[in-house]
Coordinates of C-alpha atoms in Angstrom, one line a residue:
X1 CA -28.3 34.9 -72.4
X2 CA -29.4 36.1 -69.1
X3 CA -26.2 35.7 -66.6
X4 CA -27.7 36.7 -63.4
X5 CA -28.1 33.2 -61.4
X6 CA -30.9 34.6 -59.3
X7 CA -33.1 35.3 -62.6
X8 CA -33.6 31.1 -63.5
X9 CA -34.4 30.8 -60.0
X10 CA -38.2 32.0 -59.9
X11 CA -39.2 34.8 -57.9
X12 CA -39.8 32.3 -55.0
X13 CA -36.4 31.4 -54.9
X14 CA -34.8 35.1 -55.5
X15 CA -37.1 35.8 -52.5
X16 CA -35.6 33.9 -50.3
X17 CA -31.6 34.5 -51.5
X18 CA -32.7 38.3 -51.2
X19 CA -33.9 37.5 -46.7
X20 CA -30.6 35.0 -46.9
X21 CA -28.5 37.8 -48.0
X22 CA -30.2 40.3 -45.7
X23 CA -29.5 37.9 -42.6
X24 CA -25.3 37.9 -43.0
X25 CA -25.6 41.6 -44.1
X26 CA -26.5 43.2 -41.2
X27 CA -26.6 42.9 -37.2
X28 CA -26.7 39.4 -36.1
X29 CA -30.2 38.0 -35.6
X30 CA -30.9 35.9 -32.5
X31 CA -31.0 32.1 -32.4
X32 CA -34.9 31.9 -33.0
X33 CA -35.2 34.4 -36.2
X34 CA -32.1 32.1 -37.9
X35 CA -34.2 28.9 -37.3
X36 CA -36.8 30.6 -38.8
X37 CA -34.9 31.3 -41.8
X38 CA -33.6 27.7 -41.8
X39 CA -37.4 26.8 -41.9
X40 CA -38.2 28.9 -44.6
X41 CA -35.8 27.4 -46.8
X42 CA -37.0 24.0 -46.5
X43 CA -40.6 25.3 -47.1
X44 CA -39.1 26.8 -50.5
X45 CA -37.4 23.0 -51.2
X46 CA -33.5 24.5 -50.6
X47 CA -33.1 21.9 -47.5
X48 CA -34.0 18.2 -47.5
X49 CA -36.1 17.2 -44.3
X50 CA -33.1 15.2 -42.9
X51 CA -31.2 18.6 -43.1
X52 CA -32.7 20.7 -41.5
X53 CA -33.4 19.0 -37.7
X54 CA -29.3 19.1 -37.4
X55 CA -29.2 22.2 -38.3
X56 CA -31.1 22.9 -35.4
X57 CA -29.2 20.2 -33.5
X58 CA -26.2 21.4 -34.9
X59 CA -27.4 24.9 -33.1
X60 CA -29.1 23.6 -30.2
X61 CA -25.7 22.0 -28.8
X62 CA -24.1 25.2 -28.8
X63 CA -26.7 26.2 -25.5
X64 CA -26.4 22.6 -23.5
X65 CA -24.0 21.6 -21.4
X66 CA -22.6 18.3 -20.6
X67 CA -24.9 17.6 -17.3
X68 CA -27.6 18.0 -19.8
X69 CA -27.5 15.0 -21.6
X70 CA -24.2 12.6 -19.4
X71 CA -25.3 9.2 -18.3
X72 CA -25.2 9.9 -14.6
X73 CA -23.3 8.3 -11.8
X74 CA -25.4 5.8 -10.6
X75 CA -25.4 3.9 -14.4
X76 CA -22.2 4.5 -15.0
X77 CA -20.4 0.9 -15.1
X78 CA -17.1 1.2 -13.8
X79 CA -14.2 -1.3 -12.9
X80 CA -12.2 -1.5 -9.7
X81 CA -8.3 -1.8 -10.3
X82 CA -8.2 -4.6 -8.3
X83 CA -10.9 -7.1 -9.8
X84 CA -10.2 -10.3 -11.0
X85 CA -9.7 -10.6 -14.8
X86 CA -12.5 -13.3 -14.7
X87 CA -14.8 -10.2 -13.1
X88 CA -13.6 -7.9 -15.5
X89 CA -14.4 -9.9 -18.4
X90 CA -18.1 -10.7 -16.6
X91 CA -18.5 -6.6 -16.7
X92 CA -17.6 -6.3 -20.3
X93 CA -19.6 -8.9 -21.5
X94 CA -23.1 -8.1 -19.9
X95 CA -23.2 -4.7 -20.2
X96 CA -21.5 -4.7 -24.1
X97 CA -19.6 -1.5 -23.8
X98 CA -16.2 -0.5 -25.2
X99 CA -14.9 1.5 -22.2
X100 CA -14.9 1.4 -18.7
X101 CA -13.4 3.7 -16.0
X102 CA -11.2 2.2 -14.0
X103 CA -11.2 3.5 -10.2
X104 CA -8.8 2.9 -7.2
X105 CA -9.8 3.6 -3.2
X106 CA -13.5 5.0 -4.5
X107 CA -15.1 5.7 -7.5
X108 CA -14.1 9.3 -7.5
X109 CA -10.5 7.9 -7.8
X110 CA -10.1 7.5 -11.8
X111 CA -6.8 5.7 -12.5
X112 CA -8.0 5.5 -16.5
X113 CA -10.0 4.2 -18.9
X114 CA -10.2 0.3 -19.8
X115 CA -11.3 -0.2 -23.7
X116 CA -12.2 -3.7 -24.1
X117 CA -10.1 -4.1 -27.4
X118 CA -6.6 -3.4 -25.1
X119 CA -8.2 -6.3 -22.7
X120 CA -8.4 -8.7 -25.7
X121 CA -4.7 -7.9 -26.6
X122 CA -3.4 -9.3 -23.4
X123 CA -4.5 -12.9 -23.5
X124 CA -1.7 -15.2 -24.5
X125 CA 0.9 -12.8 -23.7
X126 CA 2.5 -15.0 -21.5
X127 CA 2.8 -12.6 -18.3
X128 CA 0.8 -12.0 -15.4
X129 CA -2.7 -9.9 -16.0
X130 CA -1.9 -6.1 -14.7
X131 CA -5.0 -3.9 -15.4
X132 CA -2.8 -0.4 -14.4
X133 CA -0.7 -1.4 -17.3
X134 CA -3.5 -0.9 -20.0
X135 CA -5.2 2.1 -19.1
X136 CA -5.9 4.8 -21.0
X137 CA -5.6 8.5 -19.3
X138 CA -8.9 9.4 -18.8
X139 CA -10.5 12.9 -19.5
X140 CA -12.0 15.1 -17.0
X141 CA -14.2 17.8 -17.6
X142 CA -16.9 20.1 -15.6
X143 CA -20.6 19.7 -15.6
X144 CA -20.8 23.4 -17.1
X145 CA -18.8 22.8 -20.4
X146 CA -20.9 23.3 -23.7
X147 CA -21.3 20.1 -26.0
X148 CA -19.9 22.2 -29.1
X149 CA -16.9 22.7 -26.9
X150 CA -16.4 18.8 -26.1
X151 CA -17.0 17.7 -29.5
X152 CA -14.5 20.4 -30.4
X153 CA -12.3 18.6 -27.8
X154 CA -13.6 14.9 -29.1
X155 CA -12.4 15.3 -32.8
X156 CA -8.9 17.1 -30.9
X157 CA -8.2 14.8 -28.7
X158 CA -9.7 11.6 -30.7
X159 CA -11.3 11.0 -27.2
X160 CA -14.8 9.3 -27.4
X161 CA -15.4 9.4 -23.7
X162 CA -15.0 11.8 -21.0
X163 CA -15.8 11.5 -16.9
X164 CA -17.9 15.2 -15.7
X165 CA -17.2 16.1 -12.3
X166 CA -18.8 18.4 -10.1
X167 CA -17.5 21.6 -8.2
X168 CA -16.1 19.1 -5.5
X169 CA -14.2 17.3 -7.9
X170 CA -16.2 14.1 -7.5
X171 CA -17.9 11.9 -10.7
X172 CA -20.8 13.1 -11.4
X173 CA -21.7 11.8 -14.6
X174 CA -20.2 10.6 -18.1
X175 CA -20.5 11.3 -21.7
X176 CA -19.4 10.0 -24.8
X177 CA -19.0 11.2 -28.6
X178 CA -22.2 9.3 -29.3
X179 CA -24.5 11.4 -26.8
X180 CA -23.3 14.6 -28.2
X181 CA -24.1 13.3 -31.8
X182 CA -27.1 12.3 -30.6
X183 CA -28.2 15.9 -30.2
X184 CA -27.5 16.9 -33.4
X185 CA -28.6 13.6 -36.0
X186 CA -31.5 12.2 -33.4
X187 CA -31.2 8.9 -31.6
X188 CA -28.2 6.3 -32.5
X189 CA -29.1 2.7 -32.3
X190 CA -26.4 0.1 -32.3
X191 CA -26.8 -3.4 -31.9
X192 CA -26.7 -3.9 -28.2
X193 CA -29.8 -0.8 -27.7
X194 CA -33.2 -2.3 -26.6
X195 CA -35.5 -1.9 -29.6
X196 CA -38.1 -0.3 -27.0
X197 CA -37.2 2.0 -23.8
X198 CA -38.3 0.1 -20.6
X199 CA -41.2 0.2 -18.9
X200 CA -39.8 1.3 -15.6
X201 CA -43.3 1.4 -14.0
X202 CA -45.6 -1.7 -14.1
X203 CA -48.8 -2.1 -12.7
X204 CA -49.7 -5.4 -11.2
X205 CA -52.7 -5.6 -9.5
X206 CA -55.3 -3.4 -8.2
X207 CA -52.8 -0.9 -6.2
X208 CA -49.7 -2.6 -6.8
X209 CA -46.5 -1.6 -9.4
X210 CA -43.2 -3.3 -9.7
X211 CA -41.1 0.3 -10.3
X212 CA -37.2 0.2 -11.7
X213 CA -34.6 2.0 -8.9
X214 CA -33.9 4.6 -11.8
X215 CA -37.6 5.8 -12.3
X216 CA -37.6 9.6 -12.2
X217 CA -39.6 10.9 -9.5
X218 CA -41.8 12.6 -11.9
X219 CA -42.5 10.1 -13.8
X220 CA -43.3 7.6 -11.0
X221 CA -45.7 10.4 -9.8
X222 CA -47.2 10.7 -13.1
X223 CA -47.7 6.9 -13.2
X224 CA -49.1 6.0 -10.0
X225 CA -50.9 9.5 -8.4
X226 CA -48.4 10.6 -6.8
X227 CA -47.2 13.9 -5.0
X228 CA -43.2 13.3 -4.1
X229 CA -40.8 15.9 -4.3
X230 CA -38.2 15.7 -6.8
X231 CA -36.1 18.7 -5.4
X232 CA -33.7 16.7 -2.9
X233 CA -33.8 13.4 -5.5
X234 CA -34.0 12.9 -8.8
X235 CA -34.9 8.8 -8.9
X236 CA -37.6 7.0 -6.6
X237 CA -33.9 4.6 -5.7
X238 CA -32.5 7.9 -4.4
X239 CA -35.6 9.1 -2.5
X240 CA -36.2 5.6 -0.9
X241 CA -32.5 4.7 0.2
X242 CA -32.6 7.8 1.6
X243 CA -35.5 7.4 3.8
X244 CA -33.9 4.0 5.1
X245 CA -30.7 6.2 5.6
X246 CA -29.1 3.3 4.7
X247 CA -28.3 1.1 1.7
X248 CA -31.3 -1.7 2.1
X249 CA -30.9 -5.3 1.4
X250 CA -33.5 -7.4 -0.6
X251 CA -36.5 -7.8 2.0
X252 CA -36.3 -4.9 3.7
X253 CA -39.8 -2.5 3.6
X254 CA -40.2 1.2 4.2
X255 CA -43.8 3.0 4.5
X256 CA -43.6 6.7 2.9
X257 CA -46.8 8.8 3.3
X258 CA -49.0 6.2 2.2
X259 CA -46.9 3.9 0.2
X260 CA -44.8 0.2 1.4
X261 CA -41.6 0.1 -0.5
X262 CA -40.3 -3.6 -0.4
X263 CA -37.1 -3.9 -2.1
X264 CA -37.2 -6.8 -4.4
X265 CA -33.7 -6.4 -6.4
X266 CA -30.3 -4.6 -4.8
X267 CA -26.7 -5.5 -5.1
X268 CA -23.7 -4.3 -3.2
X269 CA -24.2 -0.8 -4.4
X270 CA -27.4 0.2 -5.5
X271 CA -31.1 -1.1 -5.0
X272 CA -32.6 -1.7 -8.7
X273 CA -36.5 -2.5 -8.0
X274 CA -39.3 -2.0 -5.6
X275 CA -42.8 -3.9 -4.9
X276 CA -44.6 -0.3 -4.2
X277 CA -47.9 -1.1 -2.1
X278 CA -50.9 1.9 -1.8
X279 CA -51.9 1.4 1.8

């Protein structure tokens, strides 16, 4: 009987053990030229379809960094120390998240992390509600660390969240376990994800759109016909405020170039949506 494992195999199939063999032999080969490989095999019926986009998620973390894929500052629900338990239980309930930061003065002082099961555990207790005496330490890391790194540091530490913060040491974003895994498996769906992304642009009629705060400036250009910069902003909420040069209340209208803004939804932080006319 013929021993050699390579000779039941098919010459297709020694073919391709002969380039896998070649690849670890030698010099490394760059990113691209692996990937190719990784392709080749599942052309030859050695990877299952599933397999092979983590494998290239599994490789494609190794080049990101956190900024790349945090949730950024401006969605990021956090809790102030000093709420109310009955506006702390409002927050965790209408967003459906299991984890909040928890911040003092500002919101670039972190005192921890609330998770909603250590809320649950102190009703009936008896004692006065103190949210400093539930909080988790929270985890801090640059807008430059790799993802490979802070999953490395995920399964470590058995965090599942972590705050970024910039070169100034303020918030600048935050990303959990689930983003990172997100890069490598494909999009994660639990039970509190909209079934379809929202429409953040919506034409009403003939030169009118009702446009979410958090619409990308390149998308609402895209959308509408427009030429804004996106250099200074990032979101049409950012580029508008901005232009008031204050935070505007509901009512409040500001012409840019050739466009009325009328805010139709803010809160005590943020304006969330514009009437956006065409003059």
């Amino acid at each position: 009987m013929n021993e050699d494992p390579g000779s039941t195999s098919g010459p297709v199939h020694r073919k391709w053990w002969d380039r896998l063999g070649h690849l670890f032999s030698g010099e490394p080969r760059n990113r691209e030229e692996l990937i190719d490989e990784l392709r080749t095999a599942q052309a030859n019926g050695l990877l299952s379809a599933d397999t092979l986009p983590m494998l290239e998620g599994a490789l494609r973390v190794t080049e990101l960094n956190v900024d790349d894929v945090m949730v950024p500052r401006v969605q990021i629900v956090m809790i102030d120390v000093d709420s109310p338990l009955p506006d702390i239980l409002a927050a965790v309930v209408e967003s459906g998240h299991s984890r909040f930061p928890v911040h003092g003065e500002d919101k670039d002082d972190i005192l921890g992390i609330l998770l909603a099961k250590d809320l649950l555990k102190t009703f009936g207790n008896g004692h006065d509600f103190e949210l400093r005496s539930i909080l988790r330490p929270a985890v801090l890391i640059p807008e430059s660390m790799r993802l490979n790194v802070l999953l490395a540091e995920f399964r470590r530490s058995r965090n599942h969240m972590a705050l970024v913060v910039d070169e100034y040491g303020g918030v600048a974003g935050l990303v959990t376990i689930e983003d990172v895994l997100e890069e490598i498996v494909g999009e994660i769906d639990d039970e509190h994800d909209d079934e379809e992304e929202p429409n953040l642009v919506r034409a009403q009629a003939e030169g009118e759109w009702i446009v979410d705060a958090l619409t990308p400036i390149a998308d609402f250009n895209e959308e509408v016909g427009t030429g804004f910069s996106d250099e200074e902003f990032d979101t049409v909420g950012g580029m508008v405020t901005a232009e008031f040069g204050h935070l505007p209340e509901v009512g409040e209208q500001i012409d840019i170039d050739n466009f009325a803004f009328h805010v139709t939804q803010a809160d005590d932080r943020r304006v969330q949506q514009f009437r956006v006319l065409r003059r």
